[in-house]
Amino acid sequence: MNKLSRYRKLRYNQLFESENRELRLNEMGNPLEVLSQYVDFEIFRPTLESALFTGERKSNAGRPPIDCVLMFKVLFLQRYYGLSDHQIEYQIVDRTSFRKFLGIECVDDVPDEKTVWKYRELLTNTGVYDKLFSEFHSFMESKGLQFNEGRIIDASFVIAPRQRNTRDENEQIKQGAGDKLWNDNPHKKCHKDVDARWTKKRDETFYGYKQHTKVEKSNKIILSYDTTSAEVHDSKGFEGLLDEKDEGKDLYLDAGYVGQEEIVKQHKMNPIICEKGYRNRPLTKEQKSDNRKKSKTRCLVEHVFGFE
């Protein structure tokens, strides 16, 4: 007897497969479909165009740029799902729901990772990147969609490429004099990272940066973030993420933030911090049980970076 015969055979692509797939996604609940019903992203066009186009286009020569509203929606997906530039390109190509949200029918029209980086840099350098997302959250709140079920803050490492520097060059970088190096070779200098630093955690060594992220508990939206060099302790990078909109909310933190309760309270928030065990003072059963309850909420921040 053929062993395969006892199992259901997979079907080939059917005539109405795309319609059936879309119907099933809508039945399961597509958050991007719901978002599109509430938010007309065209309201952000004036802010985008004033930042990106500072003068009249002098000729029609060359390839026209990708629509700025489409690119802002790409940046929204990147921030909402916590994706790198490479991963947002991959996910748009791979996911029908992403392409539908963006209005892209042909994968050849998907912006590549370099274009995503370029637009984000342009918006950041002109000071409108954070302004746009602040406007987005204000608009959502005006529609009665408030993100008010608590905040989660976490810090994660971003690995930088290893630098093949001499011992003397590394020492100058540690002293903060990295900008003085390789000035006679601009091409070499543009490939050097003088801001990344070494650090060690749980006997594992990292070289790069640390990303401090504040996430909304209910829907895992990234509300704000900051990037520091890797050696900065988790507890030193979180206060700048807090603002007046956080007042009265719970703030979930892991054991790396023990001792920061007063700072959290100064921002009129309720600190919910996992307790930390020590070699001469291990956690009790009650403390371990309490930590597990806290971690069920705090670990939601890890889902945001599931594609990284």
Coordinates of N, CA and C in Angstrom, one line a residue, residues 44-209:
F44 N -1.5 62.7 4.7 CA -0.1 62.9 5.0 C 0.7 63.4 3.8
R45 N 0.0 63.5 2.6 CA 0.7 63.9 1.4 C 1.3 65.3 1.5
P46 N 0.6 66.3 2.0 CA 1.2 67.7 2.1 C 2.5 67.7 2.9
T47 N 2.5 67.0 4.1 CA 3.7 67.0 4.9 C 4.8 66.3 4.2
L48 N 4.5 65.2 3.5 CA 5.5 64.4 2.8 C 6.1 65.2 1.7
E49 N 5.3 65.8 0.9 CA 5.8 66.5 -0.3 C 6.6 67.8 0.0
S50 N 6.1 68.4 1.1 CA 6.9 69.6 1.5 C 8.3 69.3 2.0
A51 N 8.4 68.1 2.6 CA 9.7 67.6 3.1 C 10.6 67.1 2.0
L52 N 10.0 66.4 1.0 CA 10.8 65.7 0.0 C 11.1 66.5 -1.2
F53 N 10.2 67.4 -1.6 CA 10.3 68.2 -2.8 C 10.5 69.7 -2.4
T54 N 11.7 70.1 -2.4 CA 12.0 71.5 -1.9 C 12.0 72.5 -3.1
G55 N 11.9 72.0 -4.3 CA 11.9 72.9 -5.5 C 11.2 72.3 -6.6
E56 N 10.9 73.0 -7.7 CA 10.3 72.5 -8.9 C 11.2 71.6 -9.6
R57 N 10.6 70.5 -10.2 CA 11.4 69.6 -11.1 C 11.7 70.3 -12.4
K58 N 13.0 70.4 -12.7 CA 13.4 71.2 -13.9 C 13.2 70.5 -15.2
S59 N 13.1 69.1 -15.2 CA 12.8 68.4 -16.5 C 12.2 67.1 -16.1
N60 N 11.6 66.5 -17.2 CA 11.0 65.1 -17.0 C 12.0 64.0 -17.3
A61 N 13.2 64.4 -17.5 CA 14.2 63.3 -17.8 C 14.4 62.5 -16.5
G62 N 14.8 61.2 -16.8 CA 15.0 60.3 -15.7 C 13.7 59.6 -15.2
R63 N 13.9 58.6 -14.4 CA 12.8 57.9 -13.8 C 12.1 58.6 -12.7
P64 N 10.8 58.8 -12.8 CA 10.0 59.5 -11.7 C 10.2 58.7 -10.4
P65 N 10.2 59.5 -9.3 CA 10.3 58.8 -7.9 C 9.0 58.0 -7.6
I66 N 9.1 57.1 -6.7 CA 7.9 56.3 -6.2 C 7.1 57.3 -5.4
D67 N 5.8 57.1 -5.5 CA 4.8 58.0 -4.8 C 5.1 58.0 -3.3
C68 N 5.2 59.3 -2.8 CA 5.6 59.5 -1.4 C 4.6 58.9 -0.4
V69 N 3.3 58.9 -0.7 CA 2.4 58.3 0.2 C 2.5 56.8 0.3
L70 N 2.8 56.1 -0.9 CA 3.1 54.7 -0.9 C 4.3 54.4 0.0
M71 N 5.4 55.2 -0.2 CA 6.6 55.0 0.6 C 6.3 55.2 2.1
F72 N 5.5 56.1 2.5 CA 5.2 56.3 3.9 C 4.4 55.1 4.4
K73 N 3.6 54.5 3.6 CA 2.8 53.3 4.0 C 3.8 52.1 4.2
V74 N 4.9 52.1 3.3 CA 5.9 51.1 3.5 C 6.6 51.3 4.8
L75 N 7.0 52.5 5.1 CA 7.6 52.8 6.4 C 6.7 52.5 7.6
F76 N 5.4 52.7 7.4 CA 4.5 52.4 8.5 C 4.5 50.9 8.7
L77 N 4.5 50.1 7.6 CA 4.5 48.6 7.8 C 5.8 48.2 8.5
Q78 N 6.9 48.8 8.1 CA 8.2 48.5 8.6 C 8.2 48.8 10.1
R79 N 7.7 49.9 10.5 CA 7.7 50.3 11.9 C 6.7 49.4 12.7
Y80 N 5.5 49.2 12.1 CA 4.4 48.4 12.8 C 4.9 47.0 13.1
Y81 N 5.6 46.4 12.1 CA 6.0 45.0 12.3 C 7.4 44.8 12.7
G82 N 8.2 45.9 12.9 CA 9.5 45.9 13.4 C 10.5 45.2 12.4
L83 N 10.4 45.6 11.2 CA 11.2 44.9 10.1 C 12.4 45.7 9.7
S84 N 13.5 45.0 9.3 CA 14.7 45.7 8.7 C 14.3 46.1 7.3
D85 N 15.2 46.9 6.7 CA 15.0 47.3 5.3 C 14.9 46.1 4.4
H86 N 15.8 45.1 4.6 CA 15.8 43.9 3.8 C 14.5 43.1 4.0
Q87 N 14.1 43.0 5.2 CA 12.9 42.2 5.5 C 11.6 42.9 5.0
I88 N 11.5 44.2 5.0 CA 10.3 44.8 4.6 C 10.2 44.6 3.1
E89 N 11.3 44.6 2.3 CA 11.2 44.3 0.9 C 10.8 42.9 0.7
Y90 N 11.4 42.0 1.4 CA 11.0 40.6 1.3 C 9.5 40.3 1.6
Q91 N 9.1 40.9 2.7 CA 7.7 40.6 3.1 C 6.7 41.2 2.2
I92 N 7.0 42.4 1.6 CA 6.0 42.9 0.6 C 5.9 42.0 -0.6
V93 N 7.1 41.5 -1.1 CA 7.1 40.6 -2.2 C 6.3 39.3 -1.9
D94 N 6.5 38.9 -0.6 CA 5.9 37.6 -0.2 C 4.5 37.6 0.2
R95 N 4.0 38.7 0.8 CA 2.7 38.8 1.4 C 1.7 39.6 0.6
T96 N 0.6 38.9 0.2 CA -0.5 39.5 -0.6 C -1.1 40.6 0.2
S97 N -1.3 40.4 1.5 CA -2.0 41.5 2.3 C -1.1 42.8 2.4
F98 N 0.2 42.7 2.3 CA 1.0 43.9 2.3 C 0.9 44.6 1.0
R99 N 0.9 43.8 -0.1 CA 0.8 44.4 -1.5 C -0.6 45.1 -1.7
K100 N -1.6 44.4 -1.1 CA -3.0 45.0 -1.3 C -3.1 46.3 -0.5
F101 N -2.5 46.3 0.7 CA -2.5 47.5 1.6 C -1.8 48.7 0.8
L102 N -0.7 48.4 0.1 CA 0.1 49.4 -0.6 C -0.5 49.7 -2.0
G103 N -1.4 48.9 -2.5 CA -1.9 49.1 -3.8 C -1.0 48.7 -4.9
I104 N -0.1 47.7 -4.6 CA 0.9 47.2 -5.5 C 0.4 45.9 -6.1
E105 N 0.3 45.8 -7.4 CA -0.2 44.6 -8.1 C 1.0 43.8 -8.7
C106 N 2.0 44.5 -9.1 CA 3.2 43.8 -9.7 C 4.4 43.9 -8.8
V107 N 5.0 42.7 -8.6 CA 6.2 42.7 -7.7 C 7.3 43.5 -8.2
D108 N 7.3 43.8 -9.5 CA 8.4 44.7 -10.0 C 8.3 46.1 -9.5
D109 N 7.1 46.5 -9.0 CA 6.9 47.8 -8.4 C 7.2 47.9 -6.9
V110 N 7.6 46.8 -6.3 CA 8.0 46.8 -4.9 C 9.3 47.6 -4.7
P111 N 9.3 48.6 -3.8 CA 10.6 49.3 -3.6 C 11.6 48.4 -3.0
D112 N 12.9 48.6 -3.4 CA 13.9 47.7 -2.8 C 14.4 48.3 -1.5
E113 N 15.3 47.6 -0.8 CA 15.7 48.0 0.6 C 16.5 49.3 0.5
K114 N 17.2 49.6 -0.5 CA 17.9 50.8 -0.6 C 17.0 52.0 -0.7
T115 N 15.9 51.9 -1.5 CA 14.9 52.9 -1.6 C 14.2 53.2 -0.3
V116 N 13.9 52.1 0.5 CA 13.3 52.3 1.8 C 14.2 53.0 2.7
W117 N 15.5 52.7 2.7 CA 16.5 53.4 3.5 C 16.6 54.8 3.2
K118 N 16.6 55.1 1.9 CA 16.8 56.5 1.4 C 15.6 57.4 1.8
Y119 N 14.4 56.9 1.7 CA 13.2 57.7 2.1 C 13.2 57.9 3.6
R120 N 13.5 56.9 4.4 CA 13.5 57.0 5.8 C 14.6 58.1 6.2
E121 N 15.7 58.0 5.6 CA 16.8 59.0 5.9 C 16.4 60.4 5.6
L122 N 15.7 60.6 4.4 CA 15.3 61.9 4.0 C 14.3 62.5 5.0
L123 N 13.3 61.6 5.4 CA 12.3 62.1 6.3 C 12.9 62.3 7.7
T124 N 13.8 61.5 8.1 CA 14.5 61.7 9.4 C 15.3 63.0 9.4
N125 N 16.1 63.2 8.4 CA 17.0 64.4 8.3 C 16.2 65.7 8.2
T126 N 15.0 65.6 7.7 CA 14.2 66.8 7.6 C 13.3 67.0 8.8
G127 N 13.4 66.1 9.7 CA 12.7 66.2 11.0 C 11.2 65.9 10.9
V128 N 10.7 65.2 9.9 CA 9.3 64.9 9.8 C 8.9 63.5 10.0
Y129 N 10.0 62.6 10.2 CA 9.7 61.2 10.4 C 8.8 61.0 11.6
D130 N 9.4 61.4 12.8 CA 8.6 61.3 14.0 C 7.4 62.1 14.0
K131 N 7.4 63.3 13.4 CA 6.2 64.1 13.3 C 5.0 63.4 12.6
L132 N 5.4 62.7 11.5 CA 4.3 61.9 10.8 C 3.7 60.8 11.6
F133 N 4.5 60.1 12.4 CA 3.9 59.0 13.2 C 3.2 59.6 14.4
S134 N 3.6 60.8 14.9 CA 2.9 61.4 15.9 C 1.5 61.9 15.4
E135 N 1.5 62.4 14.2 CA 0.2 62.8 13.6 C -0.7 61.5 13.4
F136 N -0.1 60.4 13.0 CA -0.8 59.2 12.7 C -1.5 58.7 14.0
H137 N -0.7 58.7 15.1 CA -1.3 58.3 16.4 C -2.4 59.2 16.9
S138 N -2.2 60.5 16.7 CA -3.2 61.5 17.1 C -4.5 61.3 16.2
F139 N -4.3 61.0 15.0 CA -5.5 60.8 14.1 C -6.2 59.5 14.6
M140 N -5.5 58.5 14.9 CA -6.1 57.2 15.4 C -6.9 57.5 16.6
E141 N -6.3 58.3 17.5 CA -7.0 58.6 18.8 C -8.2 59.4 18.6
S142 N -8.2 60.3 17.5 CA -9.4 61.1 17.2 C -10.5 60.3 16.7
K143 N -10.2 59.1 16.2 CA -11.2 58.2 15.7 C -11.7 57.2 16.8
G144 N -11.2 57.4 18.0 CA -11.5 56.6 19.1 C -10.7 55.3 19.3
L145 N -9.7 55.2 18.5 CA -8.8 54.0 18.5 C -7.6 54.4 19.3
Q146 N -7.7 54.3 20.6 CA -6.6 54.7 21.5 C -5.8 53.5 21.9
F147 N -4.5 53.7 22.0 CA -3.5 52.7 22.4 C -3.3 52.9 23.9
N148 N -4.1 52.3 24.7 CA -4.0 52.7 26.2 C -4.0 51.5 27.1
E149 N -3.5 50.4 26.6 CA -3.5 49.2 27.5 C -2.1 48.9 28.0
G150 N -1.2 49.9 28.1 CA 0.1 49.6 28.7 C 1.2 49.6 27.7
R151 N 2.4 49.9 28.2 CA 3.6 49.9 27.3 C 4.6 48.8 27.7
I152 N 5.4 48.4 26.7 CA 6.4 47.4 27.0 C 7.7 48.0 26.4
I153 N 8.8 48.0 27.2 CA 10.1 48.5 26.7 C 11.1 47.4 26.8
D154 N 11.8 47.3 25.7 CA 12.9 46.2 25.6 C 14.1 46.7 24.9
A155 N 15.2 46.1 25.1 CA 16.4 46.5 24.4 C 17.0 45.3 23.7
S156 N 17.3 45.4 22.4 CA 17.9 44.3 21.7 C 19.1 44.7 20.9
F157 N 20.0 43.8 20.6 CA 21.3 44.1 19.9 C 21.1 44.1 18.4
V158 N 21.8 45.1 17.8 CA 21.8 45.1 16.3 C 23.3 44.9 16.0
I159 N 23.6 43.8 15.4 CA 25.0 43.4 15.1 C 25.5 44.2 13.9
A160 N 26.7 44.8 14.1 CA 27.4 45.6 13.1 C 28.5 44.7 12.4
P161 N 28.8 45.0 11.1 CA 29.8 44.2 10.5 C 31.2 44.4 11.2
R162 N 31.9 43.3 11.3 CA 33.2 43.3 12.0 C 34.2 44.2 11.2
Q163 N 34.9 45.1 12.0 CA 35.8 46.0 11.3 C 37.2 45.5 11.4
R164 N 37.9 45.4 10.3 CA 39.3 45.0 10.3 C 40.3 46.2 10.5
N165 N 40.3 46.7 11.7 CA 41.1 47.8 12.0 C 42.4 47.4 12.8
T166 N 43.4 48.2 12.8 CA 44.6 48.0 13.5 C 44.3 48.3 15.0
R167 N 45.2 47.8 15.9 CA 45.0 48.0 17.3 C 45.0 49.5 17.6
D168 N 45.8 50.3 16.9 CA 45.9 51.7 17.2 C 44.6 52.4 16.7
E169 N 44.1 52.0 15.6 CA 42.8 52.5 15.1 C 41.7 52.3 16.0
N170 N 41.6 51.0 16.5 CA 40.5 50.7 17.5 C 40.6 51.5 18.8
E171 N 41.9 51.8 19.2 CA 42.1 52.6 20.4 C 41.6 54.0 20.2
Q172 N 41.9 54.6 19.0 CA 41.4 55.9 18.7 C 39.9 56.0 18.6
I173 N 39.3 54.9 18.1 CA 37.8 54.9 18.0 C 37.2 54.9 19.4
K174 N 37.8 54.1 20.3 CA 37.3 54.0 21.7 C 37.4 55.4 22.4
Q175 N 38.5 56.1 22.0 CA 38.7 57.5 22.6 C 37.8 58.5 22.0
G176 N 36.9 58.1 21.0 CA 36.0 59.1 20.4 C 36.7 59.9 19.3
A177 N 37.8 59.4 18.8 CA 38.5 60.1 17.7 C 38.4 59.5 16.4
G178 N 37.4 58.7 16.2 CA 37.2 57.9 14.9 C 37.1 58.8 13.7
D179 N 36.5 60.0 13.8 CA 36.3 60.8 12.7 C 37.6 61.3 12.1
K180 N 38.7 61.3 12.9 CA 39.9 61.8 12.4 C 40.7 60.7 11.5
L181 N 40.2 59.5 11.5 CA 40.8 58.4 10.8 C 40.4 58.4 9.3
W182 N 41.3 57.9 8.5 CA 41.1 57.6 7.0 C 40.6 58.8 6.2
N183 N 40.9 60.0 6.7 CA 40.5 61.2 5.9 C 41.2 61.3 4.6
D184 N 42.3 60.6 4.4 CA 43.0 60.6 3.1 C 42.5 59.6 2.2
N185 N 41.5 58.8 2.7 CA 40.9 57.7 1.8 C 39.4 57.7 2.1
P186 N 38.7 58.7 1.5 CA 37.2 58.8 1.7 C 36.4 57.5 1.4
H187 N 36.9 56.8 0.3 CA 36.2 55.6 -0.1 C 36.3 54.5 1.1
K188 N 37.4 54.4 1.7 CA 37.6 53.5 2.8 C 36.8 53.9 4.0
K189 N 36.9 55.2 4.2 CA 36.2 55.8 5.4 C 34.7 55.6 5.4
C190 N 34.1 55.7 4.2 CA 32.6 55.5 4.1 C 32.2 54.1 4.5
H191 N 33.1 53.1 4.5 CA 32.8 51.8 4.8 C 33.1 51.4 6.3
K192 N 33.6 52.4 7.0 CA 34.0 52.2 8.4 C 32.9 52.7 9.4
D193 N 32.7 51.9 10.4 CA 31.7 52.2 11.4 C 32.5 52.6 12.7
V194 N 32.5 53.9 13.0 CA 33.2 54.3 14.2 C 32.3 54.5 15.4
D195 N 31.1 54.2 15.3 CA 30.1 54.4 16.5 C 29.8 53.1 17.2
A196 N 29.9 52.0 16.5 CA 29.6 50.7 17.1 C 30.6 50.4 18.3
R197 N 30.2 49.6 19.3 CA 31.0 49.3 20.4 C 30.8 47.8 20.8
W198 N 31.8 47.3 21.5 CA 31.8 45.9 22.0 C 31.0 45.8 23.3
T199 N 30.3 44.7 23.6 CA 29.8 44.5 24.9 C 29.6 43.0 25.1
K200 N 29.4 42.6 26.3 CA 29.3 41.1 26.6 C 28.0 40.9 27.5
K201 N 27.3 39.9 27.1 CA 26.0 39.5 27.8 C 25.9 38.0 27.9
R202 N 25.8 37.5 29.1 CA 25.7 36.1 29.4 C 26.8 35.3 28.6
D203 N 28.0 35.8 28.8 CA 29.2 35.1 28.2 C 29.2 35.2 26.7
E204 N 28.4 36.0 26.1 CA 28.4 36.1 24.6 C 28.8 37.5 24.3
T205 N 29.7 37.7 23.3 CA 30.2 39.0 22.9 C 29.5 39.5 21.7
F206 N 29.1 40.8 21.8 CA 28.4 41.5 20.7 C 29.2 42.7 20.2
Y207 N 29.2 43.0 18.9 CA 29.7 44.2 18.4 C 28.7 45.0 17.6
G208 N 28.3 46.2 18.0 CA 27.3 46.9 17.2 C 26.6 47.9 18.0
Y209 N 25.2 47.8 18.0 CA 24.4 48.8 18.6 C 23.3 48.1 19.5

